[in-house]
Amino acid sequence: MSLPVEIVFGVYLGAITGIVPALVAGALGFVFKYVTDVTIPGLGVVVLSLAIAGVNGGLLALNDETIRSSERAPAILTAIVVVLMLSMYAHAQGDKLGASVPKRISLKQLRDRTLSTDVIELVGGRGRVSVEVSGEVDDMEGYPPLPTDTRRAIVDGDWTFPADLPLAELESRFAERLRTELDLADVAVRIDEQARATVSAAPPTGALSKRVPAGKRAVSVSALVPTGIARGDIVRVITPDLDAEGAVIAARSSGEPEPGAAAASTPAAAGDDPDPDDDARTDGGEAAVAAPPAATAPTTTGGEGRVTLALDRSEATALLRVDRGRVLVLSRGTRREYELTALLRRAGKRFRKVSVVADGPLDGHTIGEAEVREAYDVAVLAARHETWTVAPDGSQSLSAGDDLFVVGSRDALDRFAEVAA
């Protein structure tokens, strides 16, 4: 036969005899790399492949005497080269597969659904995903319809989470965030692999009943209400037959006390004096408009009104028999958080809660890497990445959406809020 025909015959012979050596070389390469993280040397692969191919070739030679002819030397050499090429390629692929397969895998990991890589954004070397609410927000059976403003807030909200979470955990975090930020009574969330969420929600219900502790009863009594009563204040209602003490869960007053009437209350709380740094000063031009006061807990304005208390059943039953009582506000003592606030104010410091913005200087970095204290002249009192950490160190990692409590001067807090949060 001519030389080209011999080479083609050698390729055919090598493909037939090289299948088994290639499979063995690939399997051994994968096992060694996966178990011991060691790559089999190429010489070992060559020796093993030639040994197995020799066995296969010998079996073929027994069936076909022409293979043993000396005139078949070009075909045999070509077959050996083909066998070695197949074996080396299979070994390289097996070695690569052994290096990429996870070392630890569990049935839970196999069962968990994960996000598609198409929806994951890399920010600062860390993956994140923006969950988009698809379709309309459904009402939950057994609850009143959801208000239109709340539906719009759910659909238009910016819901960003870490991308390394399984979908089950992502659904629970999204539901908890909706329940916390929008004060929803109940939420059901379903998220698919493309980060599209289907949401069913229920509006807040029972605003007063939620504030009544277990085992207590809510009772309202008419009285001359002191100025400044808020939820949580401890008051005493005095009647001819009963003195009842409890926490205020609701209060309302007209702001118009009767002439000559007096109401007993505690002294004004310390730290309510206006801050001298808050003076509005101008250097000409239009008159400065004072900033609106910060939102605070609703309080009474004094005068005739009604106070609702949480009392034991026996006291509540007795208080229902009276038409009117006198209200005394009891002192709750000094609280440590108020002492801390007073110390910060005396030192000219303020504290503020901020959130880390996406693509900002804090997103994807630790507190130490961002040099928060050196760059912005503020200190981080607490941080919430997945859970709250009080007095975090420099290794605390931050990402978009994390909450921070920072302390510093008013100007430093404003600069920090403009740039980083």
CSV table of N, CA and C in Angstrom, one decimal, residues 125-200:
chain,number,residue,atom,x,y,z
A,125,GLY,N,-15.9,43.8,43.5
A,125,GLY,CA,-15.4,42.4,43.7
A,125,GLY,C,-16.5,41.5,44.4
A,126,ARG,N,-17.6,42.0,44.7
A,126,ARG,CA,-18.7,41.2,45.3
A,126,ARG,C,-19.9,41.3,44.5
A,127,GLY,N,-20.6,40.2,44.4
A,127,GLY,CA,-21.8,40.1,43.6
A,127,GLY,C,-23.1,40.6,44.4
A,128,ARG,N,-23.9,41.2,43.7
A,128,ARG,CA,-25.2,41.7,44.2
A,128,ARG,C,-26.3,41.5,43.2
A,129,VAL,N,-27.5,41.5,43.6
A,129,VAL,CA,-28.6,41.4,42.7
A,129,VAL,C,-29.7,42.3,43.1
A,130,SER,N,-30.4,42.9,42.1
A,130,SER,CA,-31.5,43.8,42.3
A,130,SER,C,-32.8,43.0,42.0
A,131,VAL,N,-33.6,42.8,43.0
A,131,VAL,CA,-34.9,42.1,42.9
A,131,VAL,C,-35.9,43.0,42.3
A,132,GLU,N,-36.6,42.6,41.2
A,132,GLU,CA,-37.6,43.4,40.6
A,132,GLU,C,-38.9,42.7,40.8
A,133,VAL,N,-39.9,43.5,41.3
A,133,VAL,CA,-41.3,42.9,41.5
A,133,VAL,C,-42.0,42.9,40.2
A,134,SER,N,-42.4,41.8,39.7
A,134,SER,CA,-43.0,41.6,38.4
A,134,SER,C,-44.5,41.5,38.7
A,135,GLY,N,-45.3,42.1,37.8
A,135,GLY,CA,-46.8,42.1,37.9
A,135,GLY,C,-47.3,42.9,39.0
A,136,GLU,N,-48.6,42.7,39.3
A,136,GLU,CA,-49.2,43.4,40.4
A,136,GLU,C,-49.0,42.7,41.8
A,137,VAL,N,-49.0,43.5,42.8
A,137,VAL,CA,-48.9,43.0,44.2
A,137,VAL,C,-50.2,42.5,44.6
A,138,ASP,N,-50.3,41.2,44.9
A,138,ASP,CA,-51.6,40.6,45.2
A,138,ASP,C,-52.0,40.8,46.7
A,139,ASP,N,-53.3,40.8,46.9
A,139,ASP,CA,-53.8,40.9,48.3
A,139,ASP,C,-53.7,39.5,48.9
A,140,MET,N,-53.6,39.4,50.2
A,140,MET,CA,-53.6,38.2,50.9
A,140,MET,C,-55.0,37.9,51.4
A,141,GLU,N,-55.4,36.6,51.3
A,141,GLU,CA,-56.7,36.2,51.7
A,141,GLU,C,-56.9,36.3,53.2
A,142,GLY,N,-58.0,36.9,53.6
A,142,GLY,CA,-58.3,37.1,55.0
A,142,GLY,C,-57.9,38.5,55.5
A,143,TYR,N,-57.3,39.3,54.7
A,143,TYR,CA,-56.8,40.7,55.1
A,143,TYR,C,-57.5,41.7,54.2
A,144,PRO,N,-57.6,43.0,54.6
A,144,PRO,CA,-58.2,44.0,53.8
A,144,PRO,C,-57.3,44.3,52.6
A,145,PRO,N,-57.8,44.9,51.5
A,145,PRO,CA,-56.9,45.2,50.3
A,145,PRO,C,-55.8,46.1,50.7
A,146,LEU,N,-54.7,46.0,50.0
A,146,LEU,CA,-53.5,46.8,50.2
A,146,LEU,C,-53.7,48.2,49.6
A,147,PRO,N,-53.3,49.3,50.3
A,147,PRO,CA,-53.5,50.6,49.8
A,147,PRO,C,-52.6,50.8,48.5
A,148,THR,N,-53.1,51.7,47.7
A,148,THR,CA,-52.4,51.9,46.4
A,148,THR,C,-51.0,52.5,46.6
A,149,ASP,N,-50.8,53.3,47.6
A,149,ASP,CA,-49.5,53.9,47.9
A,149,ASP,C,-48.5,52.8,48.3
A,150,THR,N,-49.0,51.8,49.1
A,150,THR,CA,-48.1,50.7,49.5
A,150,THR,C,-47.8,49.8,48.3
A,151,ARG,N,-48.7,49.6,47.5
A,151,ARG,CA,-48.4,48.8,46.3
A,151,ARG,C,-47.4,49.4,45.4
A,152,ARG,N,-47.5,50.8,45.2
A,152,ARG,CA,-46.5,51.5,44.4
A,152,ARG,C,-45.1,51.5,45.1
A,153,ALA,N,-45.1,51.6,46.4
A,153,ALA,CA,-43.8,51.5,47.1
A,153,ALA,C,-43.1,50.2,47.0
A,154,ILE,N,-43.9,49.1,46.9
A,154,ILE,CA,-43.3,47.8,46.8
A,154,ILE,C,-42.8,47.6,45.4
A,155,VAL,N,-43.6,48.0,44.4
A,155,VAL,CA,-43.2,47.8,43.0
A,155,VAL,C,-42.0,48.7,42.6
A,156,ASP,N,-42.0,50.0,43.0
A,156,ASP,CA,-41.0,51.0,42.6
A,156,ASP,C,-39.8,51.0,43.5
A,157,GLY,N,-39.8,50.2,44.6
A,157,GLY,CA,-38.6,50.2,45.6
A,157,GLY,C,-37.4,49.6,45.0
A,158,ASP,N,-36.2,50.0,45.6
A,158,ASP,CA,-34.9,49.5,45.2
A,158,ASP,C,-34.5,48.4,46.2
A,159,TRP,N,-34.7,47.2,45.7
A,159,TRP,CA,-34.4,46.0,46.6
A,159,TRP,C,-33.2,45.3,46.2
A,160,THR,N,-32.1,45.6,46.9
A,160,THR,CA,-30.8,45.0,46.5
A,160,THR,C,-30.3,44.1,47.6
A,161,PHE,N,-29.8,43.0,47.2
A,161,PHE,CA,-29.3,41.9,48.2
A,161,PHE,C,-28.0,41.3,47.7
A,162,PRO,N,-27.2,40.6,48.6
A,162,PRO,CA,-26.1,39.9,48.2
A,162,PRO,C,-26.5,38.8,47.2
A,163,ALA,N,-25.6,38.5,46.2
A,163,ALA,CA,-26.0,37.5,45.2
A,163,ALA,C,-25.6,36.1,45.5
A,164,ASP,N,-24.9,35.9,46.7
A,164,ASP,CA,-24.4,34.6,47.0
A,164,ASP,C,-25.4,33.8,47.9
A,165,LEU,N,-26.6,34.3,48.0
A,165,LEU,CA,-27.6,33.7,48.8
A,165,LEU,C,-28.5,32.7,47.9
A,166,PRO,N,-28.9,31.6,48.5
A,166,PRO,CA,-29.8,30.7,47.8
A,166,PRO,C,-31.2,31.4,47.7
A,167,LEU,N,-32.0,31.0,46.8
A,167,LEU,CA,-33.3,31.7,46.6
A,167,LEU,C,-34.2,31.7,47.8
A,168,ALA,N,-34.1,30.6,48.5
A,168,ALA,CA,-35.0,30.5,49.7
A,168,ALA,C,-34.6,31.5,50.8
A,169,GLU,N,-33.3,31.7,51.0
A,169,GLU,CA,-32.9,32.7,51.9
A,169,GLU,C,-33.2,34.1,51.4
A,170,LEU,N,-33.0,34.3,50.1
A,170,LEU,CA,-33.3,35.6,49.4
A,170,LEU,C,-34.8,36.0,49.6
A,171,GLU,N,-35.7,35.0,49.5
A,171,GLU,CA,-37.1,35.2,49.6
A,171,GLU,C,-37.4,35.6,51.1
A,172,SER,N,-36.8,35.0,52.0
A,172,SER,CA,-37.1,35.3,53.4
A,172,SER,C,-36.6,36.7,53.8
A,173,ARG,N,-35.4,37.0,53.3
A,173,ARG,CA,-34.9,38.4,53.5
A,173,ARG,C,-35.7,39.5,52.9
A,174,PHE,N,-36.2,39.2,51.7
A,174,PHE,CA,-37.0,40.2,51.0
A,174,PHE,C,-38.3,40.4,51.8
A,175,ALA,N,-38.9,39.3,52.2
A,175,ALA,CA,-40.2,39.4,52.9
A,175,ALA,C,-40.0,40.1,54.3
A,176,GLU,N,-38.9,39.8,55.0
A,176,GLU,CA,-38.6,40.5,56.2
A,176,GLU,C,-38.4,42.0,56.0
A,177,ARG,N,-37.7,42.3,54.9
A,177,ARG,CA,-37.4,43.8,54.7
A,177,ARG,C,-38.7,44.5,54.3
A,178,LEU,N,-39.6,43.9,53.5
A,178,LEU,CA,-40.9,44.5,53.3
A,178,LEU,C,-41.7,44.7,54.5
A,179,ARG,N,-41.7,43.6,55.4
A,179,ARG,CA,-42.5,43.7,56.6
A,179,ARG,C,-42.0,44.8,57.5
A,180,THR,N,-40.6,45.0,57.6
A,180,THR,CA,-40.1,45.9,58.5
A,180,THR,C,-40.2,47.4,58.0
A,181,GLU,N,-39.9,47.6,56.7
A,181,GLU,CA,-39.9,49.0,56.2
A,181,GLU,C,-41.3,49.5,55.9
A,182,LEU,N,-42.2,48.7,55.5
A,182,LEU,CA,-43.6,49.1,55.2
A,182,LEU,C,-44.6,48.7,56.3
A,183,ASP,N,-44.1,48.1,57.4
A,183,ASP,CA,-45.0,47.8,58.5
A,183,ASP,C,-46.2,46.9,58.0
A,184,LEU,N,-45.9,45.9,57.2
A,184,LEU,CA,-47.0,45.1,56.7
A,184,LEU,C,-47.3,44.0,57.7
A,185,ALA,N,-48.6,43.6,57.7
A,185,ALA,CA,-49.0,42.5,58.6
A,185,ALA,C,-48.5,41.2,58.2
A,186,ASP,N,-48.5,40.9,56.9
A,186,ASP,CA,-48.0,39.6,56.4
A,186,ASP,C,-47.5,39.8,55.0
A,187,VAL,N,-46.5,39.0,54.6
A,187,VAL,CA,-45.9,39.0,53.3
A,187,VAL,C,-45.6,37.6,52.8
A,188,ALA,N,-45.9,37.4,51.5
A,188,ALA,CA,-45.5,36.1,50.9
A,188,ALA,C,-44.7,36.5,49.6
A,189,VAL,N,-43.5,35.9,49.5
A,189,VAL,CA,-42.6,36.3,48.3
A,189,VAL,C,-42.2,35.0,47.6
A,190,ARG,N,-42.1,35.1,46.3
A,190,ARG,CA,-41.6,34.0,45.5
A,190,ARG,C,-40.7,34.6,44.4
A,191,ILE,N,-39.4,34.2,44.4
A,191,ILE,CA,-38.4,34.8,43.5
A,191,ILE,C,-37.9,33.6,42.6
A,192,ASP,N,-37.8,33.9,41.3
A,192,ASP,CA,-37.3,32.9,40.3
A,192,ASP,C,-35.8,33.2,40.1
A,193,GLU,N,-35.3,32.4,39.2
A,193,GLU,CA,-33.8,32.5,38.9
A,193,GLU,C,-33.4,33.7,38.2
A,194,GLN,N,-34.3,34.5,37.6
A,194,GLN,CA,-34.0,35.8,37.0
A,194,GLN,C,-34.3,37.0,37.9
A,195,ALA,N,-34.4,36.7,39.2
A,195,ALA,CA,-34.6,37.7,40.3
A,195,ALA,C,-35.9,38.5,40.1
A,196,ARG,N,-36.9,37.8,39.5
A,196,ARG,CA,-38.2,38.4,39.4
A,196,ARG,C,-39.0,37.9,40.6
A,197,ALA,N,-39.6,38.8,41.3
A,197,ALA,CA,-40.4,38.5,42.5
A,197,ALA,C,-41.9,38.6,42.3
A,198,THR,N,-42.6,37.7,42.9
A,198,THR,CA,-44.1,37.8,43.0
A,198,THR,C,-44.4,38.0,44.4
A,199,VAL,N,-45.1,39.0,44.7
A,199,VAL,CA,-45.4,39.4,46.1
A,199,VAL,C,-46.9,39.5,46.4
A,200,SER,N,-47.2,38.9,47.5
A,200,SER,CA,-48.6,39.1,48.1
A,200,SER,C,-48.4,39.7,49.5
